[in-house]
Coordinates of C-alpha atoms and ligand atoms in Angstrom, one line a residue:
Chain A
M3 CA 34.4 -33.4 0.9
I4 CA 32.0 -30.5 1.1
N5 CA 30.8 -29.0 -2.5
P6 CA 31.5 -25.7 -3.4
I7 CA 28.5 -23.0 -3.4
V8 CA 29.7 -22.0 -6.9
S9 CA 31.4 -24.3 -9.3
A10 CA 31.9 -23.2 -13.0
N11 CA 33.2 -25.4 -15.8
E12 CA 34.1 -23.9 -19.1
L13 CA 31.7 -20.9 -19.0
V14 CA 31.6 -19.2 -22.7
K15 CA 29.3 -16.5 -23.0
T16 CA 29.1 -14.5 -26.5
Y17 CA 27.5 -11.5 -26.9
S18 CA 25.5 -10.7 -30.3
K19 CA 28.1 -8.4 -31.9
G20 CA 30.5 -11.7 -31.4
L21 CA 32.0 -10.2 -28.6
I22 CA 33.4 -12.9 -26.1
A23 CA 32.4 -11.8 -22.8
L24 CA 33.7 -14.8 -20.9
N25 CA 36.4 -17.6 -22.3
N26 CA 36.6 -20.6 -20.4
I27 CA 36.0 -19.6 -17.4
S28 CA 36.4 -22.6 -14.7
M29 CA 36.4 -21.4 -11.1
V30 CA 34.7 -22.7 -7.8
V31 CA 33.4 -20.5 -4.6
N32 CA 33.7 -22.3 -1.4
K33 CA 31.4 -22.0 1.6
K34 CA 32.2 -19.2 4.0
E35 CA 35.0 -17.8 1.2
V36 CA 35.1 -14.1 0.6
L37 CA 36.1 -14.0 -3.3
V38 CA 37.3 -10.7 -5.0
V39 CA 37.2 -10.6 -8.7
M40 CA 38.8 -7.7 -9.8
G41 CA 40.0 -6.8 -13.3
P42 CA 39.8 -3.5 -15.8
S43 CA 36.3 -2.4 -17.2
G44 CA 34.8 -4.5 -19.5
S45 CA 36.6 -7.8 -18.9
G46 CA 33.7 -9.8 -18.0
K47 CA 33.3 -9.4 -14.0
S48 CA 29.2 -8.4 -14.2
T49 CA 29.0 -10.9 -17.1
L50 CA 30.6 -13.6 -14.8
I51 CA 28.8 -13.1 -11.5
R52 CA 25.4 -12.1 -13.4
T53 CA 25.5 -15.8 -14.7
F54 CA 25.6 -17.2 -10.8
N55 CA 22.2 -16.0 -10.5
G56 CA 20.7 -16.6 -14.0
L57 CA 20.5 -12.9 -15.0
E58 CA 22.5 -13.6 -18.0
S59 CA 22.6 -17.2 -19.9
F60 CA 25.5 -18.8 -21.6
D61 CA 26.5 -20.2 -24.3
S62 CA 28.5 -23.6 -23.3
G63 CA 29.8 -25.4 -20.1
E64 CA 28.5 -26.3 -16.7
L65 CA 27.4 -24.1 -13.9
E66 CA 26.4 -25.1 -10.4
V67 CA 25.2 -22.9 -8.1
V68 CA 23.9 -23.7 -4.3
G69 CA 23.8 -27.1 -5.9
I70 CA 21.2 -26.4 -8.6
T71 CA 22.8 -27.4 -12.1
I72 CA 21.9 -24.8 -14.6
G73 CA 22.4 -25.3 -18.4
T74 CA 22.7 -23.2 -21.3
D75 CA 18.6 -22.9 -21.4
P76 CA 17.5 -22.9 -17.9
E77 CA 14.3 -23.6 -16.5
D78 CA 12.7 -20.9 -15.1
R79 CA 11.6 -22.7 -12.1
K80 CA 15.0 -23.4 -11.7
V81 CA 16.7 -20.2 -11.8
R82 CA 14.2 -19.1 -9.6
E83 CA 15.2 -21.3 -6.8
I84 CA 18.4 -20.5 -7.1
R85 CA 17.9 -16.6 -6.8
K86 CA 15.9 -17.6 -3.6
R87 CA 19.1 -18.6 -2.0
V88 CA 21.6 -16.1 -3.5
G89 CA 21.5 -12.5 -3.1
M90 CA 22.5 -9.8 -5.3
V91 CA 24.1 -6.3 -4.5
F92 CA 24.4 -3.8 -7.5
Q93 CA 26.1 -1.1 -7.9
Q94 CA 23.1 1.5 -8.8
F95 CA 21.5 0.0 -5.4
N96 CA 18.1 -0.6 -7.4
L97 CA 15.7 -0.3 -4.5
F98 CA 12.1 0.0 -5.1
P99 CA 11.6 3.9 -5.0
H100 CA 7.8 3.3 -4.3
L101 CA 8.2 1.2 -1.3
S102 CA 9.5 2.8 1.9
I103 CA 13.0 1.1 3.4
L104 CA 11.0 -1.5 5.4
E105 CA 9.0 -2.2 2.7
N106 CA 11.5 -2.4 0.4
I107 CA 13.2 -5.1 2.8
T108 CA 9.9 -7.3 3.7
L109 CA 8.6 -7.7 0.4
A110 CA 10.6 -10.7 -0.5
P111 CA 10.2 -12.5 2.2
I112 CA 6.4 -11.8 2.6
Q113 CA 6.0 -12.4 -1.0
V114 CA 8.3 -14.9 -1.8
Q115 CA 9.1 -16.8 1.3
R116 CA 5.5 -15.9 2.6
K117 CA 6.7 -15.4 6.1
N118 CA 4.1 -13.6 8.1
R119 CA 4.0 -9.7 8.4
I120 CA 5.1 -9.4 11.9
E121 CA 7.9 -11.9 11.8
A122 CA 9.7 -9.9 8.2
E123 CA 9.3 -6.6 9.7
D124 CA 11.4 -8.1 13.2
H125 CA 13.8 -9.7 10.9
A126 CA 14.0 -6.4 8.7
M127 CA 14.4 -4.3 12.0
E128 CA 17.0 -6.1 13.0
L129 CA 19.1 -6.2 9.7
L130 CA 18.3 -2.6 9.5
S131 CA 20.3 -2.2 13.1
Q132 CA 23.0 -4.1 11.8
M133 CA 23.6 -1.6 9.4
G134 CA 23.1 1.0 11.3
I135 CA 20.4 2.4 9.7
E136 CA 17.4 1.4 11.9
K137 CA 16.2 4.9 12.4
Q138 CA 15.3 5.3 8.3
A139 CA 13.0 2.5 8.0
K140 CA 9.8 4.3 7.6
K141 CA 11.7 6.8 4.7
Y142 CA 11.7 6.5 1.0
P143 CA 14.7 5.1 -0.7
I144 CA 15.5 9.0 -2.7
Q145 CA 15.5 10.4 1.0
L146 CA 18.5 8.9 1.9
S147 CA 22.1 9.2 0.8
G148 CA 24.0 6.9 -1.5
G149 CA 25.6 4.9 1.3
E150 CA 22.6 4.2 3.4
Q151 CA 20.8 3.7 0.0
Q152 CA 23.5 0.8 -0.8
R153 CA 23.5 -0.4 3.0
V154 CA 19.3 -1.0 2.9
A155 CA 20.0 -2.9 -0.3
I156 CA 22.3 -5.4 1.3
A157 CA 19.9 -5.5 4.2
R158 CA 16.8 -6.7 1.8
S159 CA 19.0 -9.2 -0.1
L160 CA 20.5 -10.5 3.6
A161 CA 16.6 -11.0 4.4
V162 CA 15.7 -14.1 2.7
N163 CA 18.4 -15.4 4.4
P164 CA 20.9 -16.2 1.2
E165 CA 23.8 -19.0 1.0
L166 CA 25.9 -16.7 -1.1
L167 CA 25.8 -12.9 -1.7
L168 CA 27.1 -11.8 -5.5
F169 CA 28.3 -8.1 -4.8
D170 CA 29.0 -5.9 -8.2
E171 CA 30.8 -2.9 -7.6
P172 CA 29.5 -2.0 -4.7
T173 CA 30.6 1.0 -3.7
S174 CA 31.9 2.2 -7.2
A175 CA 28.8 4.8 -7.2
L176 CA 29.1 6.5 -4.0
D177 CA 31.0 9.7 -2.9
P178 CA 34.4 8.9 -1.9
E179 CA 33.6 9.5 2.2
R180 CA 30.6 7.2 1.9
V181 CA 32.6 3.9 0.9
N182 CA 33.7 3.1 4.2
E183 CA 30.4 2.9 5.5
V184 CA 29.4 0.6 3.0
L185 CA 32.4 -1.7 3.1
D186 CA 32.2 -1.5 7.0
A187 CA 29.2 -3.4 6.9
M188 CA 30.6 -6.3 4.1
R189 CA 33.4 -6.9 6.5
K190 CA 31.1 -7.6 9.3
L191 CA 29.2 -9.7 7.2
A192 CA 32.5 -11.4 6.1
Q193 CA 33.9 -11.8 10.0
D194 CA 30.1 -13.9 10.4
G195 CA 30.8 -16.3 7.6
M196 CA 28.5 -15.3 4.9
T197 CA 30.0 -16.6 1.7
M198 CA 30.3 -13.7 -0.9
V199 CA 31.6 -13.1 -4.5
V200 CA 32.6 -9.2 -4.6
V201 CA 33.7 -7.3 -8.1
T202 CA 35.5 -3.8 -6.3
H203 CA 38.5 -1.8 -7.2
E204 CA 38.8 -1.3 -3.5
V205 CA 42.4 -2.5 -2.7
S206 CA 42.0 -2.4 0.9
F207 CA 38.8 -4.0 1.3
A208 CA 40.6 -7.2 -0.8
K209 CA 43.6 -7.2 1.1
E210 CA 41.8 -7.5 4.4
V211 CA 39.1 -9.7 3.5
A212 CA 39.2 -11.5 0.5
D213 CA 40.7 -15.0 0.7
R214 CA 41.3 -15.2 -2.4
V215 CA 41.4 -12.4 -5.3
V216 CA 40.3 -13.5 -9.1
F217 CA 41.9 -11.2 -11.8
M218 CA 40.1 -11.0 -15.0
D219 CA 40.9 -9.6 -18.5
S220 CA 39.1 -10.1 -21.8
G221 CA 36.7 -12.7 -20.7
K222 CA 39.7 -14.8 -19.3
I223 CA 40.7 -15.5 -15.7
I224 CA 44.5 -14.7 -15.6
E225 CA 45.3 -15.6 -12.3
T226 CA 43.9 -16.8 -9.0
S227 CA 45.8 -15.7 -5.8
S228 CA 45.8 -15.3 -2.3
P229 CA 46.0 -11.2 -1.5
N230 CA 49.2 -11.3 -0.3
V231 CA 50.5 -13.1 -3.2
F232 CA 48.3 -11.2 -5.9
F233 CA 49.1 -7.3 -4.3
N234 CA 52.7 -7.7 -3.1
N235 CA 54.1 -10.1 -5.8
A236 CA 51.4 -11.0 -8.3
K237 CA 52.5 -13.8 -10.6
E238 CA 51.0 -12.6 -14.0
E239 CA 52.7 -9.4 -16.3
R240 CA 48.8 -8.7 -16.7
S241 CA 47.7 -8.7 -13.2
R242 CA 50.7 -6.2 -12.3
K243 CA 50.2 -3.9 -15.3
F244 CA 46.6 -3.7 -13.7
L245 CA 47.5 -3.1 -10.3
N246 CA 49.7 -0.2 -11.4
Q247 CA 46.9 1.2 -12.9
I248 CA 44.7 1.1 -9.8
I249 CA 47.3 1.7 -7.4
K250 CA 49.3 4.9 -7.7
Chain B
M149 CA -3.8 46.0 5.4
A150 CA -4.4 49.1 2.6
I151 CA -0.2 49.5 2.2
L152 CA 0.1 45.9 1.8
L153 CA -2.8 45.9 -0.6
M154 CA -1.3 49.1 -2.6
K155 CA 2.0 47.3 -2.8
K156 CA 0.2 43.9 -4.2
I157 CA -1.3 46.0 -7.0
N158 CA 2.0 48.3 -7.9
K159 CA 3.6 44.8 -8.4
L160 CA 0.7 44.1 -10.8
I161 CA 1.1 47.4 -12.2
N162 CA 5.2 47.0 -12.9
N163 CA 4.8 43.4 -13.8
V164 CA 2.3 44.0 -16.8
K165 CA 4.4 46.9 -17.5
R166 CA 7.5 44.8 -17.7
T167 CA 5.5 42.1 -19.9
M168 CA 3.3 43.7 -22.2
F169 CA 4.5 47.4 -23.1
T170 CA 8.3 47.1 -23.1
S171 CA 8.3 47.6 -27.0
S172 CA 6.1 49.6 -29.3
L173 CA 5.1 46.7 -31.0
D174 CA 4.9 44.7 -27.9
T175 CA 2.1 47.8 -26.7
F176 CA 0.7 47.6 -30.1
I177 CA 0.1 44.0 -29.8
S178 CA -1.1 43.8 -26.4
L179 CA -4.0 47.0 -26.9
F180 CA -4.7 45.1 -30.2
I181 CA -5.6 41.7 -28.3
T182 CA -7.1 43.4 -25.0
S183 CA -9.8 45.9 -27.4
I184 CA -10.5 42.8 -29.5
L185 CA -11.2 40.5 -25.9
F186 CA -13.6 43.7 -24.7
V187 CA -15.3 43.8 -27.9
C188 CA -16.1 40.3 -27.6
T189 CA -16.8 40.3 -23.6
V190 CA -19.1 43.3 -24.3
K191 CA -21.3 41.6 -27.2
L192 CA -21.3 38.0 -25.2
S193 CA -22.5 39.7 -22.1
K194 CA -25.4 41.7 -24.2
W195 CA -26.2 38.4 -25.6
F196 CA -26.2 36.4 -22.4
F197 CA -28.4 38.6 -20.4
L198 CA -30.6 40.3 -22.8
K199 CA -31.1 38.5 -26.0
A200 CA -30.9 35.3 -25.0
N201 CA -34.4 33.3 -23.8
W202 CA -33.3 30.4 -21.2
T203 CA -36.6 28.9 -21.0
V204 CA -35.4 26.3 -23.2
V205 CA -32.8 25.2 -21.0
E206 CA -35.3 26.1 -17.6
E207 CA -38.0 24.0 -19.0
N208 CA -36.1 21.0 -19.9
I209 CA -33.8 20.1 -17.3
P210 CA -35.2 16.9 -16.3
L211 CA -34.4 16.0 -20.0
F212 CA -31.2 16.9 -19.8
L213 CA -30.6 15.2 -16.8
F214 CA -32.5 11.7 -17.4
G215 CA -33.7 12.0 -21.4
V216 CA -36.7 10.4 -21.9
F217 CA -36.8 7.7 -18.5
P218 CA -40.1 7.3 -17.4
A219 CA -40.8 10.3 -15.4
D220 CA -42.4 8.0 -12.2
Q221 CA -39.0 6.5 -12.0
R222 CA -36.3 9.1 -12.7
W223 CA -36.0 9.2 -9.0
R224 CA -33.7 5.6 -9.9
P225 CA -31.2 8.1 -12.2
S226 CA -31.2 11.0 -9.7
L227 CA -30.8 8.9 -7.1
W228 CA -27.7 7.3 -9.3
L229 CA -26.1 10.8 -9.8
I230 CA -26.6 12.0 -6.1
I231 CA -24.4 8.9 -5.0
L232 CA -21.8 9.9 -7.7
I233 CA -21.7 13.2 -6.6
S234 CA -21.2 12.2 -3.1
L235 CA -18.6 9.8 -3.9
V236 CA -16.8 12.8 -5.9
V237 CA -17.3 14.8 -2.1
L238 CA -15.7 12.0 -0.3
T239 CA -13.0 11.3 -2.8
L240 CA -11.7 15.0 -2.7
F241 CA -12.5 16.0 1.2
T242 CA -11.5 11.9 3.0
P243 CA -8.0 12.7 4.3
S244 CA -5.2 10.3 3.2
W245 CA -4.8 8.3 6.3
S246 CA -7.8 7.9 7.1
F247 CA -9.0 4.3 7.0
F248 CA -12.2 5.3 4.7
R249 CA -9.9 6.1 1.7
K250 CA -8.8 2.5 1.4
L251 CA -12.5 1.8 1.0
L252 CA -13.4 4.7 -2.0
P253 CA -11.7 2.7 -5.1
F254 CA -14.1 -0.4 -4.1
A255 CA -16.9 2.4 -3.9
W256 CA -16.2 3.8 -7.4
I257 CA -16.2 0.3 -9.2
A258 CA -19.1 -0.7 -6.9
V259 CA -21.1 2.6 -8.5
I260 CA -21.2 0.8 -11.8
P261 CA -23.3 -2.0 -11.2
I262 CA -25.5 -0.2 -8.7
G263 CA -26.2 2.3 -11.6
I264 CA -26.8 -0.5 -13.7
A265 CA -29.4 -2.0 -11.1
L266 CA -30.9 1.5 -10.5
L267 CA -31.4 2.3 -14.7
A268 CA -32.5 -1.1 -16.1
G269 CA -34.2 -2.1 -12.8
G270 CA -35.3 -5.9 -12.6
I271 CA -34.8 -6.8 -9.1
G272 CA -37.7 -5.4 -7.2
L273 CA -37.9 -2.1 -9.8
S274 CA -39.8 -1.8 -12.8
P275 CA -37.4 -2.8 -15.9
V276 CA -36.7 0.1 -18.3
A277 CA -35.2 -0.6 -21.4
S278 CA -32.4 0.8 -22.5
R279 CA -33.7 2.7 -25.3
Y280 CA -35.1 5.0 -22.3
W281 CA -32.0 5.9 -20.7
G282 CA -30.5 9.2 -21.5
G283 CA -29.2 12.9 -21.2
L284 CA -26.4 13.2 -19.1
T285 CA -27.2 10.0 -16.8
L286 CA -26.2 7.8 -20.0
T287 CA -23.4 10.1 -20.8
I288 CA -21.8 9.8 -17.2
F289 CA -22.8 6.0 -17.8
L290 CA -21.0 5.3 -21.0
M291 CA -18.4 7.0 -19.9
M292 CA -17.9 5.0 -16.5
S293 CA -18.5 2.0 -17.9
S294 CA -16.4 1.9 -20.7
L295 CA -13.5 3.4 -18.8
F296 CA -13.7 0.3 -16.2
L297 CA -13.6 -2.3 -18.6
A298 CA -11.2 -0.5 -20.9
F299 CA -8.7 -0.1 -17.9
P300 CA -8.0 -3.6 -17.4
F301 CA -7.9 -4.2 -21.1
G302 CA -5.3 -1.6 -21.4
I303 CA -3.1 -2.9 -19.0
I304 CA -3.2 -6.6 -20.0
L305 CA -2.6 -5.1 -23.8
A306 CA 0.2 -3.1 -22.7
F307 CA 1.6 -6.2 -20.6
G308 CA 1.0 -8.3 -23.7
R309 CA 3.1 -6.3 -26.0
Q310 CA 6.2 -6.5 -24.0
S311 CA 5.6 -10.4 -23.4
K312 CA 8.3 -12.7 -24.3
L313 CA 5.6 -14.9 -26.1
Q314 CA 6.2 -13.6 -29.8
L315 CA 2.4 -14.6 -30.7
I316 CA 1.2 -12.7 -27.6
K317 CA 3.4 -9.8 -28.4
Y318 CA 2.1 -9.5 -32.2
F319 CA -1.1 -9.7 -31.3
C320 CA -1.2 -7.2 -29.1
S321 CA 0.9 -4.9 -31.0
I322 CA -1.3 -5.4 -34.1
Y323 CA -4.4 -4.8 -31.9
I324 CA -3.1 -1.2 -30.4
E325 CA -1.8 0.0 -33.9
T326 CA -5.1 -0.8 -35.6
L327 CA -7.3 0.5 -33.1
R328 CA -5.2 3.5 -33.2
A329 CA -5.3 3.9 -36.6
I330 CA -8.8 3.7 -37.2
P331 CA -11.0 7.0 -36.1
L332 CA -13.4 6.2 -33.4
I333 CA -16.8 7.0 -35.1
S334 CA -15.9 4.3 -37.5
I335 CA -15.3 1.8 -34.6
L336 CA -18.4 3.0 -33.1
F337 CA -20.4 2.6 -36.7
F338 CA -18.7 -1.0 -36.9
G339 CA -20.1 -1.6 -33.2
Q340 CA -23.6 -0.8 -34.1
L341 CA -23.6 -2.3 -37.0
L342 CA -21.3 -5.3 -37.2
I343 CA -21.3 -6.5 -33.5
P344 CA -25.1 -7.8 -34.2
L345 CA -24.1 -10.1 -37.1
F346 CA -21.3 -11.8 -35.3
L347 CA -23.9 -12.9 -32.5
P348 CA -26.3 -15.4 -33.1
V349 CA -29.8 -14.2 -33.9
E350 CA -31.3 -15.1 -30.5
I351 CA -29.0 -12.7 -28.6
E352 CA -29.5 -9.2 -28.7
I353 CA -27.6 -6.7 -27.6
N354 CA -29.0 -3.3 -27.0
R355 CA -27.5 0.0 -28.3
V356 CA -26.1 0.9 -25.2
L357 CA -24.1 -2.3 -24.6
R358 CA -22.6 -2.0 -27.9
S359 CA -21.2 1.5 -27.6
I360 CA -20.1 0.4 -24.4
I361 CA -18.3 -2.4 -26.6
A362 CA -16.8 -0.1 -29.0
F363 CA -15.7 2.2 -26.9
T364 CA -13.9 -0.5 -24.7
L365 CA -12.4 -1.4 -27.9
F366 CA -11.1 2.2 -28.6
V367 CA -9.8 3.6 -25.5
S368 CA -8.3 0.4 -24.2
A369 CA -5.7 0.6 -27.3
Y370 CA -4.8 4.0 -26.0
I371 CA -4.9 3.2 -22.5
A372 CA -2.3 0.2 -23.2
E373 CA -0.1 3.1 -25.2
D374 CA 0.0 5.1 -21.6
I375 CA 0.7 2.0 -19.7
R376 CA 3.6 1.2 -22.3
G377 CA 4.8 5.1 -21.8
G378 CA 4.8 4.1 -17.7
L379 CA 6.8 0.7 -18.0
Q380 CA 9.1 2.1 -19.8
A381 CA 10.0 5.1 -17.2
I382 CA 11.1 2.2 -15.0
P383 CA 14.7 1.1 -15.5
K384 CA 15.1 -2.5 -16.8
S385 CA 18.0 -2.6 -13.3
Q386 CA 14.7 -2.6 -10.5
I387 CA 13.0 -5.3 -12.8
E388 CA 16.8 -7.0 -12.3
A389 CA 16.9 -6.2 -8.5
A390 CA 13.3 -7.8 -8.2
K391 CA 14.3 -11.2 -9.8
S392 CA 17.5 -11.4 -7.8
L393 CA 15.3 -11.4 -5.1
G394 CA 13.4 -14.6 -6.3
F395 CA 10.3 -12.7 -7.6
N396 CA 8.2 -14.0 -10.4
T397 CA 6.6 -12.6 -13.6
F398 CA 3.8 -11.8 -11.8
Q399 CA 4.8 -10.8 -8.3
I400 CA 7.2 -8.2 -10.4
T401 CA 4.2 -6.7 -12.0
R402 CA 2.2 -7.0 -9.4
F403 CA 4.2 -4.9 -6.7
I404 CA 7.2 -3.5 -8.5
L405 CA 5.7 -2.6 -12.1
L406 CA 2.1 -1.7 -11.6
P407 CA 2.2 0.8 -8.5
Q408 CA 4.7 2.7 -10.1
V409 CA 3.3 2.8 -14.1
L410 CA 0.1 3.6 -12.6
Q411 CA 1.4 6.5 -10.7
I412 CA 3.4 7.9 -13.5
A413 CA 0.5 7.5 -16.2
L414 CA -1.9 8.8 -13.9
P415 CA -2.0 12.4 -15.8
A416 CA -2.4 10.3 -19.5
L417 CA -5.6 8.3 -17.9
T418 CA -7.0 11.1 -17.0
N419 CA -6.9 12.9 -20.4
Q420 CA -8.2 9.5 -22.0
A421 CA -10.9 10.0 -19.1
V422 CA -12.1 13.2 -20.3
G423 CA -11.4 12.7 -24.3
L424 CA -13.9 9.3 -23.7
L425 CA -16.3 12.1 -21.9
Q426 CA -16.6 14.0 -25.0
N427 CA -16.4 11.4 -27.1
T428 CA -19.6 9.8 -26.0
S429 CA -21.5 12.8 -27.7
L430 CA -21.0 11.1 -30.9
M431 CA -23.4 8.5 -29.9
S432 CA -25.7 11.2 -30.7
I433 CA -25.7 10.5 -34.4
L434 CA -25.9 6.8 -33.9
G435 CA -29.0 6.9 -31.9
L436 CA -28.5 7.1 -28.4
V437 CA -29.8 10.4 -26.7
E438 CA -27.2 10.8 -24.6
L439 CA -26.3 14.8 -23.3
L440 CA -26.2 15.6 -26.7
G441 CA -28.6 13.8 -28.4
I442 CA -31.5 14.5 -26.1
S443 CA -30.5 18.3 -27.0
R444 CA -30.2 17.9 -30.8
S445 CA -34.2 15.7 -30.8
L446 CA -35.2 18.9 -28.6
L447 CA -34.1 21.2 -30.9
A448 CA -35.8 19.5 -33.6
N449 CA -38.9 20.4 -31.3
P450 CA -41.1 23.3 -33.0
K451 CA -41.5 24.9 -29.5
F452 CA -37.8 25.7 -29.2
I453 CA -36.7 26.3 -32.8
G454 CA -34.0 28.3 -33.6
Q455 CA -32.7 28.2 -30.1
Y456 CA -29.4 26.4 -30.6
M457 CA -27.6 29.1 -29.1
E458 CA -28.6 28.8 -26.0
V459 CA -28.6 25.0 -25.8
Y460 CA -25.2 24.7 -27.3
V461 CA -24.0 27.1 -24.7
W462 CA -25.5 25.4 -21.6
L463 CA -24.3 21.9 -23.2
A464 CA -20.8 23.4 -23.2
A465 CA -21.2 24.6 -19.4
I466 CA -22.2 21.1 -18.3
Y467 CA -19.3 19.4 -20.6
W468 CA -17.1 22.0 -19.1
F469 CA -18.3 21.4 -15.3
I470 CA -18.0 17.4 -15.5
C471 CA -14.5 17.8 -17.1
T472 CA -13.3 20.3 -14.2
I473 CA -14.9 17.7 -11.5
M474 CA -12.8 14.6 -13.3
A475 CA -9.6 16.8 -13.6
L476 CA -10.0 17.6 -9.7
V477 CA -10.4 14.2 -8.9
A478 CA -7.7 13.2 -10.6
Q479 CA -5.5 15.7 -9.1
N480 CA -6.4 14.9 -5.7
I481 CA -5.8 11.4 -6.5
E482 CA -2.7 12.2 -7.6
R483 CA -1.8 14.3 -4.5
K484 CA -2.9 11.7 -2.1
T485 CA -1.1 8.8 -4.0
T486 CA 1.8 10.0 -4.4
L487 CA 4.1 9.5 -1.3
V488 CA 7.3 9.9 -3.3
K489 CA 7.6 11.2 -6.8
L490 CA 9.0 8.4 -9.1
I491 CA 10.8 10.5 -11.9
Ligands
LIG95 N1 24.1 -6.7 -22.9 C1 24.9 -6.8 -23.6 N2 25.2 -6.5 -24.8 C2 26.3 -6.5 -25.7 N3 27.5 -6.3 -24.9 C3 27.6 -6.6 -23.5 C4 26.5 -6.4 -22.8 N4 26.9 -6.5 -21.5 C5 28.5 -6.2 -21.7 N5 28.6 -6.2 -22.8 C6 30.1 -7.0 -23.3 O1 30.8 -7.4 -22.4 C7 31.9 -7.3 -22.1 C8 32.0 -7.6 -20.8 O2 31.0 -6.9 -19.9 P1 30.7 -6.6 -18.7 O3 30.7 -8.2 -17.8 O4 30.0 -5.7 -18.3 O5 32.2 -6.2 -18.1 P2 32.9 -5.4 -16.8 O6 31.9 -6.2 -15.4 O7 34.0 -6.2 -16.1 O8 33.4 -4.4 -16.9 C9 32.0 -5.4 -22.6 O9 32.9 -5.6 -23.3 C10 30.4 -4.9 -22.7 O10 31.1 -4.3 -24.0
LIG96 MG1 30.7 -4.2 -14.9

């Protein structure tokens, strides 16, 4: 049996004011799978995927990511080992504004993976042309549109050859006409067999690309279904209510 | 040409009319201030050109520049000042793309040991004790070496204050807040009186070094706060992005935080440098004959008695000149290193 890339068992996380952000979450992400996470705002989606690369800690439960187990009080070294092998794309792009596009992408390969500069730059240019923005390599983040910045962010996280990519609402901060260029890039990644966990409200993307959809509410996983079941015939009342709200 | 000039003058007159003479109260205030300015200017020019006796300045230029540095060795501080001026010129006029520009920061750092070697002597040069250093040379030396030391110290303090280790965090916070709460003059006094007490008798630290230490301790607390201001301007999400790429704390500091913080804090840091230059004059009451100190001892000379107006106007001009140059250099660095505006 092949081990899953992420396996979470009874994860619980409480924020300081007694707010339960993760309530007994158990789930797996398998290799080459695209898992879409949906749910109303504040349901704990971000918190969940941020525990996967150690940006958030948790209070109890078990978590194994890319074969590394992290506990409730993980060592820095272990967390960093995971982060080197797991990429993350944020809602707000979070590019480094003082570095050019090319430097944004090559910094981690050069400094973290100790690749030589020429090799790293070649790889970066390859990724940029895969994203359709190789012409922007010399520019700075503020000179790019949101959609382009997000594609740079994707290229940046791909530059370290991750085994898993986490997306936290990658298109929510974009102008509507810019959403598809980013989703297209993600579709391509899925076709190439990248393992991805995507928090998104993009129904058409989920229908088309997801292998499974996880629906969360109030820190709990309410339902895990294939997209076909989830969007046409959801098992749970709460899922149907949520879908009614986002698909008018 | 003439028409263009006329147009410009017209525009200026209109502007003046609009901003200064719209209402009767405006007109009154404008006339009042203008007449005061006029009277002051006339009186000052009269004093400047007719009454003032500038021989006190003219005769003592070497004293202002070098203090009581041995006369036959004055070429040494002169050489150092010339090196400094050349560096300023190079900094101002080297284009940002040139290879040479990458070397400039190292040149600016190297200029301090060069200054020590030239002033103190020892290696092939006859030694000159630090009590003979003085004048503008000493003023600039105090400022540059204190800044040079305070800069890394301030950066360490600023990052220490954000540290996750409580002990380091509290130590840095207490240090910064304490030094910012004490007036500089008392720190300088403590520096002169207390530092020798802490050291074994055999080790004697000279006055110049003691004051550099005191200035460094003081300025680093302020630099730390400027750096912290810059740190706070960087969104936390950027640090998260860096973490999720696998960077460790040192790499995040070195490649993500510092470059941005320095750019954001540069104007504030320039203020610290200018303030420090002016504050070096406090050492004149603590036994150093830097620019102000040498002037005070000059005024104590019966030959120049009562000519303090001339001397102080001259001093003001020198301080103004140096500060202006510093501001120009800072502006230039800002312009040439700012590829993109961060905030
Ligand atoms: N740093 C934090 N401190 C306190 N509460 C938080 C923090 N981050 C998130 N929360 C709370 O935890 C819950 C889950 O948040 P989040 O995971 O961001 O939800 P989602 O991404 O699904 O919108 C929300 O109620 C939110 O208010
Ligand atoms: Mg969220």
